[in-house]
Amino acid sequence: MTESRSSAAAQHTADVVILGAGPAGLVLANLLRANGIDCVVLERADRTHLGARARAGFLAANTVRILERHGLAEGLHRHGREHATCEFRTEDGRFRLDYGSLGRGERHTVYPQQDLVTDLLARYLADGGRLCFGTEALAVLDADSAQPSVTAREADGRPVRWRARYVAGCDGRHGAARRSLPTGAIRRYHRDHQVSWLGLLTEAPPSMDAVGYAVHERGFAGHMARTPEVTRYYLQCERGSSPGLWSEERIWDELALRMRATDYGPLNRGSIVQRTVVDLQSDVLEPLRHGALFLAGDAASLLSPSAAKGANLAVLEAELLAEALVDDLVHGDRAGLARYSERCLAHVWRAQEFSQWMIRLLHAAPGAHDASSFHNSLRRSRIEALRTSRSQQHWFAEHYVGV
Ligand code: RFL
């Protein structure tokens, strides 16, 4: 690394500059660091914010294997809990799928994303990794040249420029990596599923020992344990709803109604500590590379949370990118970098397909016209097939836990 402060913007160099300290950026940073590669992470937020940012919770078996392979799974083994059952509740009754004994026999590990991020941060910093908190990347410049760089603003407002051989865009959907892609360089596929969820984090113990999916004429409701004291719920809501308009009582009453608590047991209520409206959208960028800039995680593709795949793909892509960068920077072999995009996109499209299938499974079409009746009858038939067909259940289990 070289540094100089002679011009207005401080200049630094690193072989790999990683934008964003989410699951993608931190797995990548740990793997590069373990291989002795000179890298730095630029992260807009501070450490406290990262450790409190509750999002995902369901880690796929392959995600756990990746973290184990690199010695990054200690926290999730100590505090995570295995999970292998989901329950569907509809107008036709309820049924459970023990997906852990179907398909490839794989289970989820429930471990909050902010705890995983906390572990990955602690490990990286303890190993001497460089990370600049409070540093917002502004733009990736000259990615298609031999001298790419990143401009950024440090916590005190001072400008800084990082020169790199490679830049890893792991800064999510609204980050600088995506913004820096020149028009026409990359194709973006986008789909708005026209469904919105009110995502709720509650300080309440889980109400059942399964992931709960409730399809109701008033809209979808979901239940997902996070820890013995914290549960995530989802309520389908109108597009453009303001989360603040829902009182806690109204939320719990609506959840109880849609989850048919009168028939199947009451919900454990508690205070609601986070509420966010999520518009279910998908997008995929193709290819996931522009010159020296590589995209991973939400920066590469956005999945609706309907199938809990985003964080899992982020970890998978980070491992693939780390392997490719190590091949080049340590062994002088660029084949992995050339194949990176193609390898990731195969996983991304499979995840998108399953996520879209879940959206169609869980939501009634609005209105009472012919098209919506048709859609709703298909949805009912799809759920019935899942209840009764063994091959359908194996298919579901394989895709539900897999990435
Ligand atoms: P992240 O986690 O968003 O991290 C990006 C980091 O980049 C920083 N950043 C910048 N830093 C510097 N300069 C800039 N210009 C920057 N712009 C942004 C941000 O501060 C942040 O620290 O992206 P990453 O690493 O790609 O990870 C993706 C996952 O976070 C995401 O896919 C999942 O959370 C999606 N998701 C779920 N995924 C699962 O696999 N399983 C789940 O159960 C699950 N549940 C969820 C979810 C997403 C949700 N929301 C909020 C959409 C539940 C919800 C409610």
Short mmCIF file of C-alpha atoms and ligand atoms in Angstrom, two decimals:
data_model
loop_
_atom_site.label_atom_id
_atom_site.label_comp_id
_atom_site.label_asym_id
_atom_site.label_seq_id
_atom_site.Cartn_x
_atom_site.Cartn_y
_atom_site.Cartn_z
CA MET A 1 0.00 0.00 0.00
CA THR A 2 1.20 3.54 -0.71
CA GLU A 3 -0.30 6.76 0.62
CA SER A 4 0.18 10.45 -0.05
CA ARG A 5 -1.72 13.54 1.10
CA SER A 6 -0.18 16.13 -1.19
CA SER A 7 -3.29 16.88 -3.32
CA ALA A 8 -6.79 17.89 -2.21
CA ALA A 9 -8.03 14.31 -2.17
CA ALA A 10 -5.86 11.90 -0.19
CA GLN A 11 -4.62 9.08 -2.42
CA HIS A 12 -4.40 5.45 -1.33
CA THR A 13 -3.87 2.18 -3.12
CA ALA A 14 -4.92 -1.42 -2.57
CA ASP A 15 -5.04 -4.40 -4.90
CA VAL A 16 -8.75 -4.83 -4.26
CA VAL A 17 -11.09 -2.11 -3.05
CA ILE A 18 -14.33 -3.56 -1.69
CA LEU A 19 -17.36 -1.31 -1.49
CA GLY A 20 -19.74 -2.22 1.35
CA ALA A 21 -19.44 -4.26 4.53
CA GLY A 22 -22.54 -6.42 4.23
CA PRO A 23 -22.41 -10.23 3.95
CA ALA A 24 -20.96 -10.07 0.41
CA GLY A 25 -18.23 -7.52 1.14
CA LEU A 26 -17.19 -9.05 4.45
CA VAL A 27 -17.00 -12.65 3.27
CA LEU A 28 -14.93 -11.48 0.32
CA ALA A 29 -12.69 -9.35 2.56
CA ASN A 30 -12.07 -12.22 4.98
CA LEU A 31 -11.21 -14.64 2.18
CA LEU A 32 -8.85 -12.21 0.42
CA ARG A 33 -7.20 -11.34 3.72
CA ALA A 34 -6.70 -15.03 4.54
CA ASN A 35 -4.87 -15.37 1.21
CA GLY A 36 -2.62 -12.41 1.92
CA ILE A 37 -4.21 -10.10 -0.66
CA ASP A 38 -3.95 -6.37 -0.08
CA CYS A 39 -7.56 -5.18 0.21
CA VAL A 40 -9.62 -2.52 1.90
CA VAL A 41 -13.34 -2.22 2.64
CA LEU A 42 -15.05 1.16 2.33
CA GLU A 43 -18.28 1.24 4.34
CA ARG A 44 -20.68 4.17 4.55
CA ALA A 45 -22.17 3.24 7.94
CA ASP A 46 -20.54 2.99 11.35
CA ARG A 47 -19.91 -0.26 13.19
CA THR A 48 -22.86 0.13 15.59
CA HIS A 49 -25.28 0.56 12.71
CA LEU A 50 -24.00 -2.55 10.95
CA GLY A 51 -24.38 -4.65 14.08
CA ALA A 52 -28.00 -3.58 14.47
CA ARG A 53 -29.24 -3.77 10.87
CA ALA A 54 -31.79 -6.59 11.04
CA ARG A 55 -32.62 -8.18 7.69
CA ALA A 56 -32.14 -11.84 6.77
CA GLY A 57 -32.18 -14.78 9.13
CA PHE A 58 -32.43 -18.00 7.15
CA LEU A 59 -29.07 -19.33 6.05
CA ALA A 60 -29.07 -22.11 3.47
CA ALA A 61 -27.06 -25.28 4.03
CA ASN A 62 -24.61 -24.26 1.31
CA THR A 63 -24.06 -20.88 2.97
CA VAL A 64 -23.18 -22.64 6.21
CA ARG A 65 -20.79 -24.95 4.33
CA ILE A 66 -19.04 -21.96 2.75
CA LEU A 67 -18.66 -20.22 6.09
CA GLU A 68 -17.43 -23.46 7.69
CA ARG A 69 -14.91 -24.03 4.90
CA HIS A 70 -13.26 -20.71 5.72
CA GLY A 71 -13.48 -20.90 9.51
CA LEU A 72 -16.21 -18.23 9.68
CA ALA A 73 -19.03 -20.29 11.18
CA GLU A 74 -18.16 -20.27 14.87
CA GLY A 75 -20.87 -17.79 15.90
CA LEU A 76 -23.63 -19.40 13.88
CA HIS A 77 -22.75 -22.83 15.25
CA ARG A 78 -22.82 -21.48 18.78
CA HIS A 79 -26.00 -19.41 18.55
CA GLY A 80 -27.81 -20.44 15.34
CA ARG A 81 -30.63 -22.98 15.39
CA GLU A 82 -31.42 -25.54 12.74
CA HIS A 83 -34.79 -25.23 11.11
CA ALA A 84 -36.56 -27.61 8.76
CA THR A 85 -40.35 -27.16 8.84
CA CYS A 86 -42.79 -24.80 7.23
CA GLU A 87 -46.55 -24.60 7.56
CA PHE A 88 -49.06 -23.33 5.01
CA ARG A 89 -52.43 -21.97 6.11
CA THR A 90 -55.08 -21.31 3.50
CA GLU A 91 -58.83 -21.24 3.02
CA ASP A 92 -58.59 -25.03 2.56
CA GLY A 93 -56.93 -25.76 5.92
CA ARG A 94 -53.29 -26.12 6.95
CA PHE A 95 -50.46 -28.53 6.36
CA ARG A 96 -46.80 -28.85 7.25
CA LEU A 97 -43.79 -29.74 5.16
CA ASP A 98 -40.76 -31.16 6.94
CA TYR A 99 -38.51 -29.99 4.16
CA GLY A 100 -35.43 -31.14 6.07
CA SER A 101 -36.41 -34.73 5.30
CA LEU A 102 -37.28 -34.03 1.65
CA GLY A 103 -35.22 -33.11 -1.42
CA ARG A 104 -31.54 -33.19 -0.51
CA GLY A 105 -32.38 -33.44 3.20
CA GLU A 106 -30.93 -30.00 3.90
CA ARG A 107 -31.94 -27.61 6.66
CA HIS A 108 -31.75 -23.88 7.26
CA THR A 109 -29.75 -22.37 10.08
CA VAL A 110 -31.57 -19.46 11.65
CA TYR A 111 -29.02 -16.81 12.53
CA PRO A 112 -29.76 -13.08 12.26
CA GLN A 113 -27.87 -11.31 9.47
CA GLN A 114 -26.64 -8.58 11.83
CA ASP A 115 -25.02 -11.24 14.03
CA LEU A 116 -23.31 -12.79 11.02
CA VAL A 117 -22.08 -9.34 9.95
CA THR A 118 -20.84 -8.70 13.51
CA ASP A 119 -18.89 -11.99 13.45
CA LEU A 120 -17.40 -11.34 10.01
CA LEU A 121 -16.37 -7.81 10.99
CA ALA A 122 -14.78 -8.95 14.25
CA ARG A 123 -12.80 -11.65 12.50
CA TYR A 124 -11.60 -9.41 9.68
CA LEU A 125 -10.49 -6.63 12.00
CA ALA A 126 -8.86 -9.06 14.46
CA ASP A 127 -6.83 -10.46 11.55
CA GLY A 128 -5.58 -6.94 10.77
CA GLY A 129 -7.95 -6.24 7.86
CA ARG A 130 -8.35 -2.65 6.68
CA LEU A 131 -11.86 -1.21 6.84
CA CYS A 132 -12.88 2.45 6.66
CA PHE A 133 -16.18 3.03 8.47
CA GLY A 134 -18.17 6.17 7.70
CA THR A 135 -16.63 6.30 4.22
CA GLU A 136 -19.07 6.65 1.38
CA ALA A 137 -17.93 5.55 -2.06
CA LEU A 138 -19.04 8.12 -4.62
CA ALA A 139 -17.95 6.64 -7.93
CA VAL A 140 -15.87 3.95 -9.56
CA LEU A 141 -13.78 5.60 -12.25
CA ASP A 142 -12.00 4.13 -15.29
CA ALA A 143 -13.15 0.57 -14.52
CA ASP A 144 -12.39 -0.43 -18.11
CA SER A 145 -8.83 0.88 -17.96
CA ALA A 146 -5.63 -0.43 -16.41
CA GLN A 147 -5.94 2.12 -13.60
CA PRO A 148 -9.37 2.00 -12.01
CA SER A 149 -10.06 4.05 -8.91
CA VAL A 150 -12.78 4.83 -6.41
CA THR A 151 -13.61 8.29 -5.18
CA ALA A 152 -15.06 8.49 -1.69
CA ARG A 153 -15.89 10.84 1.15
CA GLU A 154 -14.52 10.06 4.58
CA ALA A 155 -16.49 10.43 7.83
CA ASP A 156 -15.16 13.97 8.36
CA GLY A 157 -16.20 14.98 4.84
CA ARG A 158 -12.72 14.87 3.35
CA PRO A 159 -12.43 13.51 -0.19
CA VAL A 160 -10.29 10.46 -0.79
CA ARG A 161 -9.31 8.45 -3.85
CA TRP A 162 -8.41 4.77 -3.82
CA ARG A 163 -6.50 3.32 -6.75
CA ALA A 164 -6.96 -0.41 -7.24
CA ARG A 165 -6.38 -3.28 -9.60
CA TYR A 166 -9.88 -4.53 -8.97
CA VAL A 167 -13.01 -3.08 -7.39
CA ALA A 168 -15.67 -5.30 -5.82
CA GLY A 169 -19.10 -3.66 -5.83
CA CYS A 170 -20.75 -5.17 -2.73
CA ASP A 171 -22.61 -1.99 -1.77
CA GLY A 172 -26.15 -3.10 -2.46
CA ARG A 173 -28.81 -1.98 -4.82
CA HIS A 174 -28.36 1.77 -4.34
CA GLY A 175 -24.59 1.78 -4.06
CA ALA A 176 -21.86 3.54 -6.01
CA ALA A 177 -20.93 0.43 -8.03
CA ARG A 178 -24.26 0.26 -9.82
CA ARG A 179 -24.38 4.03 -10.28
CA SER A 180 -20.95 3.99 -11.92
CA LEU A 181 -21.86 1.56 -14.70
CA PRO A 182 -21.86 3.43 -18.00
CA THR A 183 -25.15 3.36 -19.90
CA GLY A 184 -25.27 0.43 -22.23
CA ALA A 185 -22.37 -1.44 -20.59
CA ILE A 186 -24.63 -3.78 -18.64
CA ARG A 187 -28.15 -5.01 -19.21
CA ARG A 188 -30.61 -4.75 -16.33
CA TYR A 189 -33.60 -7.07 -16.15
CA HIS A 190 -36.22 -5.76 -13.79
CA ARG A 191 -39.54 -7.05 -12.59
CA ASP A 192 -41.94 -5.38 -10.19
CA HIS A 193 -44.20 -8.06 -8.72
CA GLN A 194 -46.83 -5.44 -7.78
CA VAL A 195 -46.95 -6.77 -4.23
CA SER A 196 -45.78 -5.00 -1.07
CA TRP A 197 -45.09 -6.37 2.39
CA LEU A 198 -44.95 -4.63 5.72
CA GLY A 199 -41.87 -6.27 7.27
CA LEU A 200 -42.05 -6.36 11.05
CA LEU A 201 -39.50 -7.26 13.67
CA THR A 202 -41.13 -8.02 17.00
CA GLU A 203 -39.81 -8.57 20.48
CA ALA A 204 -42.02 -11.59 20.88
CA PRO A 205 -41.17 -15.30 21.02
CA PRO A 206 -42.07 -17.27 17.89
CA SER A 207 -45.72 -18.35 17.83
CA MET A 208 -44.99 -21.75 16.31
CA ASP A 209 -42.05 -24.04 15.60
CA ALA A 210 -42.30 -23.60 11.83
CA VAL A 211 -42.04 -20.89 9.21
CA GLY A 212 -45.67 -19.87 8.71
CA TYR A 213 -47.12 -18.87 5.33
CA ALA A 214 -50.75 -17.75 5.46
CA VAL A 215 -52.75 -17.04 2.31
CA HIS A 216 -55.86 -15.06 3.14
CA GLU A 217 -58.41 -13.08 1.17
CA ARG A 218 -57.14 -9.97 2.98
CA GLY A 219 -53.59 -10.74 1.84
CA PHE A 220 -50.53 -12.76 2.74
CA ALA A 221 -49.10 -13.02 6.27
CA GLY A 222 -45.80 -14.68 7.21
CA HIS A 223 -44.12 -15.80 10.44
CA MET A 224 -40.37 -16.46 10.75
CA ALA A 225 -38.49 -17.08 13.97
CA ARG A 226 -35.25 -15.15 14.44
CA THR A 227 -34.25 -15.98 18.03
CA PRO A 228 -36.22 -17.37 21.01
CA GLU A 229 -37.13 -13.75 21.85
CA VAL A 230 -37.46 -12.16 18.40
CA THR A 231 -39.82 -13.01 15.54
CA ARG A 232 -40.17 -11.54 12.08
CA TYR A 233 -43.62 -11.18 10.58
CA TYR A 234 -44.78 -9.99 7.20
CA LEU A 235 -48.14 -8.52 6.25
CA GLN A 236 -49.04 -7.89 2.64
CA CYS A 237 -50.09 -4.25 2.38
CA GLU A 238 -51.16 -1.69 -0.18
CA ARG A 239 -48.39 -0.32 -2.39
CA GLY A 240 -47.35 3.07 -0.96
CA SER A 241 -48.63 2.31 2.57
CA SER A 242 -46.98 4.27 5.32
CA PRO A 243 -45.74 1.89 8.05
CA GLY A 244 -46.51 4.48 10.71
CA LEU A 245 -50.23 4.40 9.92
CA TRP A 246 -50.56 0.94 11.42
CA SER A 247 -50.99 0.90 15.21
CA GLU A 248 -49.42 -2.04 17.04
CA GLU A 249 -52.88 -3.32 17.94
CA ARG A 250 -54.04 -3.17 14.33
CA ILE A 251 -50.93 -5.05 13.19
CA TRP A 252 -51.37 -7.85 15.73
CA ASP A 253 -55.10 -8.14 15.03
CA GLU A 254 -54.47 -8.33 11.29
CA LEU A 255 -51.70 -10.92 11.73
CA ALA A 256 -53.98 -13.01 13.98
CA LEU A 257 -56.81 -12.82 11.46
CA ARG A 258 -54.73 -13.77 8.42
CA MET A 259 -52.84 -16.49 10.29
CA ARG A 260 -56.20 -17.86 11.45
CA ALA A 261 -55.15 -17.74 15.10
CA THR A 262 -58.71 -18.59 16.22
CA ASP A 263 -58.42 -21.97 14.52
CA TYR A 264 -54.73 -22.74 14.95
CA GLY A 265 -53.60 -21.02 18.14
CA PRO A 266 -52.88 -17.47 19.33
CA LEU A 267 -49.83 -15.42 18.37
CA ASN A 268 -47.32 -14.40 21.02
CA ARG A 269 -47.57 -10.61 21.01
CA GLY A 270 -44.81 -8.18 21.90
CA SER A 271 -43.56 -4.77 20.93
CA ILE A 272 -42.80 -4.05 17.28
CA VAL A 273 -39.26 -2.75 17.03
CA GLN A 274 -38.88 -2.37 13.28
CA ARG A 275 -41.35 -1.87 10.45
CA THR A 276 -40.41 -1.41 6.81
CA VAL A 277 -42.47 -1.54 3.66
CA VAL A 278 -40.79 -3.77 1.08
CA ASP A 279 -41.99 -3.63 -2.53
CA LEU A 280 -41.40 -7.08 -3.98
CA GLN A 281 -39.12 -6.55 -6.94
CA SER A 282 -36.48 -8.54 -8.74
CA ASP A 283 -33.64 -7.45 -10.89
CA VAL A 284 -30.57 -8.98 -12.43
CA LEU A 285 -27.59 -7.24 -13.99
CA GLU A 286 -25.84 -8.98 -16.84
CA PRO A 287 -22.90 -9.45 -16.97
CA LEU A 288 -21.76 -8.96 -13.37
CA ARG A 289 -18.57 -7.34 -14.52
CA HIS A 290 -17.49 -4.14 -16.20
CA GLY A 291 -13.72 -4.22 -16.76
CA ALA A 292 -12.09 -4.29 -13.34
CA LEU A 293 -15.38 -3.77 -11.49
CA PHE A 294 -17.14 -6.93 -10.26
CA LEU A 295 -20.59 -6.99 -8.70
CA ALA A 296 -21.71 -9.30 -5.88
CA GLY A 297 -24.72 -9.59 -3.58
CA ASP A 298 -27.60 -7.13 -3.90
CA ALA A 299 -25.45 -4.97 -6.17
CA ALA A 300 -25.50 -7.86 -8.66
CA SER A 301 -29.11 -8.94 -8.34
CA LEU A 302 -32.03 -8.12 -6.17
CA LEU A 303 -34.36 -10.85 -5.01
CA SER A 304 -37.69 -10.28 -3.37
CA PRO A 305 -37.57 -11.60 0.23
CA SER A 306 -40.30 -14.15 -0.65
CA ALA A 307 -37.80 -16.99 -0.81
CA ALA A 308 -35.05 -15.74 1.56
CA LYS A 309 -32.25 -16.04 -0.97
CA GLY A 310 -30.51 -12.63 -1.07
CA ALA A 311 -28.00 -13.05 1.75
CA ASN A 312 -27.29 -16.61 0.66
CA LEU A 313 -26.48 -15.59 -2.88
CA ALA A 314 -24.31 -12.78 -1.51
CA VAL A 315 -22.15 -15.29 0.40
CA LEU A 316 -21.94 -17.69 -2.54
CA GLU A 317 -20.91 -14.93 -4.98
CA ALA A 318 -18.35 -13.58 -2.51
CA GLU A 319 -16.68 -17.00 -2.36
CA LEU A 320 -16.64 -17.33 -6.15
CA LEU A 321 -15.20 -13.83 -6.55
CA ALA A 322 -12.58 -14.45 -3.86
CA GLU A 323 -11.43 -17.65 -5.58
CA ALA A 324 -11.18 -15.88 -8.91
CA LEU A 325 -9.26 -12.91 -7.49
CA VAL A 326 -6.86 -15.19 -5.62
CA ASP A 327 -6.27 -17.18 -8.82
CA ASP A 328 -5.31 -14.00 -10.61
CA LEU A 329 -3.46 -12.05 -7.94
CA VAL A 330 -1.60 -15.01 -6.41
CA HIS A 331 -1.26 -17.46 -9.31
CA GLY A 332 -1.57 -15.17 -12.35
CA ASP A 333 -4.53 -17.14 -13.71
CA ARG A 334 -7.41 -14.98 -15.00
CA ALA A 335 -9.73 -17.78 -16.09
CA GLY A 336 -11.81 -17.56 -12.89
CA LEU A 337 -12.42 -13.83 -13.34
CA ALA A 338 -13.50 -14.43 -16.93
CA ARG A 339 -16.04 -17.02 -15.78
CA TYR A 340 -17.23 -15.23 -12.63
CA SER A 341 -20.32 -13.61 -14.09
CA GLU A 342 -21.52 -16.70 -15.89
CA ARG A 343 -21.06 -18.91 -12.82
CA CYS A 344 -22.99 -16.52 -10.58
CA LEU A 345 -25.79 -15.88 -13.03
CA ALA A 346 -26.63 -19.58 -13.22
CA HIS A 347 -27.37 -19.46 -9.46
CA VAL A 348 -29.05 -16.06 -9.63
CA TRP A 349 -31.60 -17.10 -12.26
CA ARG A 350 -32.48 -20.29 -10.40
CA ALA A 351 -33.05 -18.29 -7.24
CA GLN A 352 -35.12 -15.73 -9.16
CA GLU A 353 -37.25 -18.48 -10.63
CA PHE A 354 -38.01 -20.01 -7.24
CA SER A 355 -38.62 -16.65 -5.66
CA GLN A 356 -41.14 -15.79 -8.38
CA TRP A 357 -42.82 -19.19 -7.92
CA MET A 358 -43.18 -18.42 -4.19
CA ILE A 359 -44.73 -15.04 -4.95
CA ARG A 360 -47.35 -16.67 -7.14
CA LEU A 361 -47.96 -19.33 -4.51
CA LEU A 362 -48.53 -16.89 -1.67
CA HIS A 363 -50.55 -14.05 -3.13
CA ALA A 364 -54.07 -13.80 -4.36
CA ALA A 365 -54.58 -11.59 -7.38
CA PRO A 366 -56.52 -8.44 -6.54
CA GLY A 367 -60.06 -7.86 -7.79
CA ALA A 368 -62.83 -10.24 -8.77
CA HIS A 369 -62.51 -10.24 -12.55
CA ASP A 370 -61.96 -13.35 -14.66
CA ALA A 371 -58.17 -13.03 -14.81
CA SER A 372 -57.88 -12.81 -11.03
CA SER A 373 -60.24 -15.76 -10.48
CA PHE A 374 -58.14 -17.75 -12.91
CA HIS A 375 -54.93 -16.78 -11.08
CA ASN A 376 -56.48 -17.60 -7.70
CA SER A 377 -57.66 -21.00 -8.84
CA LEU A 378 -54.16 -21.75 -10.14
CA ARG A 379 -52.68 -20.66 -6.82
CA ARG A 380 -55.05 -22.95 -4.92
CA SER A 381 -54.21 -25.83 -7.17
CA ARG A 382 -50.47 -25.15 -6.74
CA ILE A 383 -50.80 -25.29 -2.95
CA GLU A 384 -52.85 -28.48 -3.20
CA ALA A 385 -50.15 -30.05 -5.36
CA LEU A 386 -47.59 -29.11 -2.72
CA ARG A 387 -49.75 -30.73 -0.04
CA THR A 388 -50.34 -33.97 -1.90
CA SER A 389 -47.57 -34.62 -4.44
CA ARG A 390 -44.38 -36.18 -3.11
CA SER A 391 -42.36 -35.15 -6.16
CA GLN A 392 -43.61 -31.58 -5.79
CA GLN A 393 -42.54 -31.60 -2.14
CA HIS A 394 -39.06 -32.87 -3.03
CA TRP A 395 -38.76 -30.14 -5.67
CA PHE A 396 -39.89 -27.50 -3.20
CA ALA A 397 -37.46 -28.66 -0.48
CA GLU A 398 -34.51 -28.71 -2.85
CA HIS A 399 -35.13 -25.16 -4.06
CA TYR A 400 -36.30 -23.75 -0.75
CA VAL A 401 -33.06 -24.52 1.07
CA GLY A 402 -30.73 -24.49 -1.92
CA VAL A 403 -28.77 -21.70 -3.55
P1 RFL B 1 -26.04 -5.26 2.09
O1 RFL B 1 -26.30 -6.17 3.26
O2 RFL B 1 -27.11 -4.29 1.74
O3 RFL B 1 -24.68 -4.49 2.40
C1 RFL B 1 -24.28 -3.42 1.58
C2 RFL B 1 -23.39 -2.53 2.43
O4 RFL B 1 -22.92 -1.47 1.58
C3 RFL B 1 -22.99 -0.26 2.30
N1 RFL B 1 -23.06 0.83 1.30
C4 RFL B 1 -22.02 1.62 1.00
N2 RFL B 1 -20.77 1.68 1.51
C5 RFL B 1 -19.93 2.59 0.97
N3 RFL B 1 -20.31 3.46 -0.03
C6 RFL B 1 -21.55 3.43 -0.55
N4 RFL B 1 -21.89 4.27 -1.55
C7 RFL B 1 -22.47 2.48 -0.03
N5 RFL B 1 -23.77 2.17 -0.31
C8 RFL B 1 -24.09 1.16 0.51
C9 RFL B 1 -24.23 -0.39 3.18
O5 RFL B 1 -24.17 0.48 4.32
C10 RFL B 1 -24.14 -1.87 3.57
O6 RFL B 1 -23.42 -2.06 4.77
O7 RFL B 1 -25.70 -6.06 0.76
P2 RFL B 1 -25.07 -7.53 0.51
O8 RFL B 1 -23.78 -7.69 1.24
O9 RFL B 1 -25.11 -7.71 -0.94
O10 RFL B 1 -26.11 -8.54 1.24
C11 RFL B 1 -27.41 -8.73 0.72
C12 RFL B 1 -28.38 -9.01 1.87
O11 RFL B 1 -28.29 -7.97 2.83
C13 RFL B 1 -29.83 -9.10 1.35
O12 RFL B 1 -29.88 -9.81 0.14
C14 RFL B 1 -30.72 -9.85 2.36
O13 RFL B 1 -30.86 -9.13 3.55
C15 RFL B 1 -32.10 -10.13 1.74
N6 RFL B 1 -33.01 -10.73 2.74
C16 RFL B 1 -32.90 -12.07 3.06
N7 RFL B 1 -31.95 -12.84 2.46
C17 RFL B 1 -31.80 -14.15 2.82
O14 RFL B 1 -30.93 -14.82 2.26
N8 RFL B 1 -32.57 -14.71 3.81
C18 RFL B 1 -33.54 -14.00 4.48
O15 RFL B 1 -34.20 -14.53 5.39
C19 RFL B 1 -33.75 -12.61 4.09
N9 RFL B 1 -34.67 -11.84 4.71
C20 RFL B 1 -33.96 -9.92 3.38
C21 RFL B 1 -34.79 -10.51 4.37
C22 RFL B 1 -34.11 -8.56 3.06
C23 RFL B 1 -35.07 -7.78 3.71
N10 RFL B 1 -35.19 -6.42 3.32
C24 RFL B 1 -34.92 -5.37 4.22
C25 RFL B 1 -35.30 -6.12 1.93
C26 RFL B 1 -35.74 -9.72 5.02
C27 RFL B 1 -35.90 -8.37 4.68
C28 RFL B 1 -36.97 -7.55 5.38
#
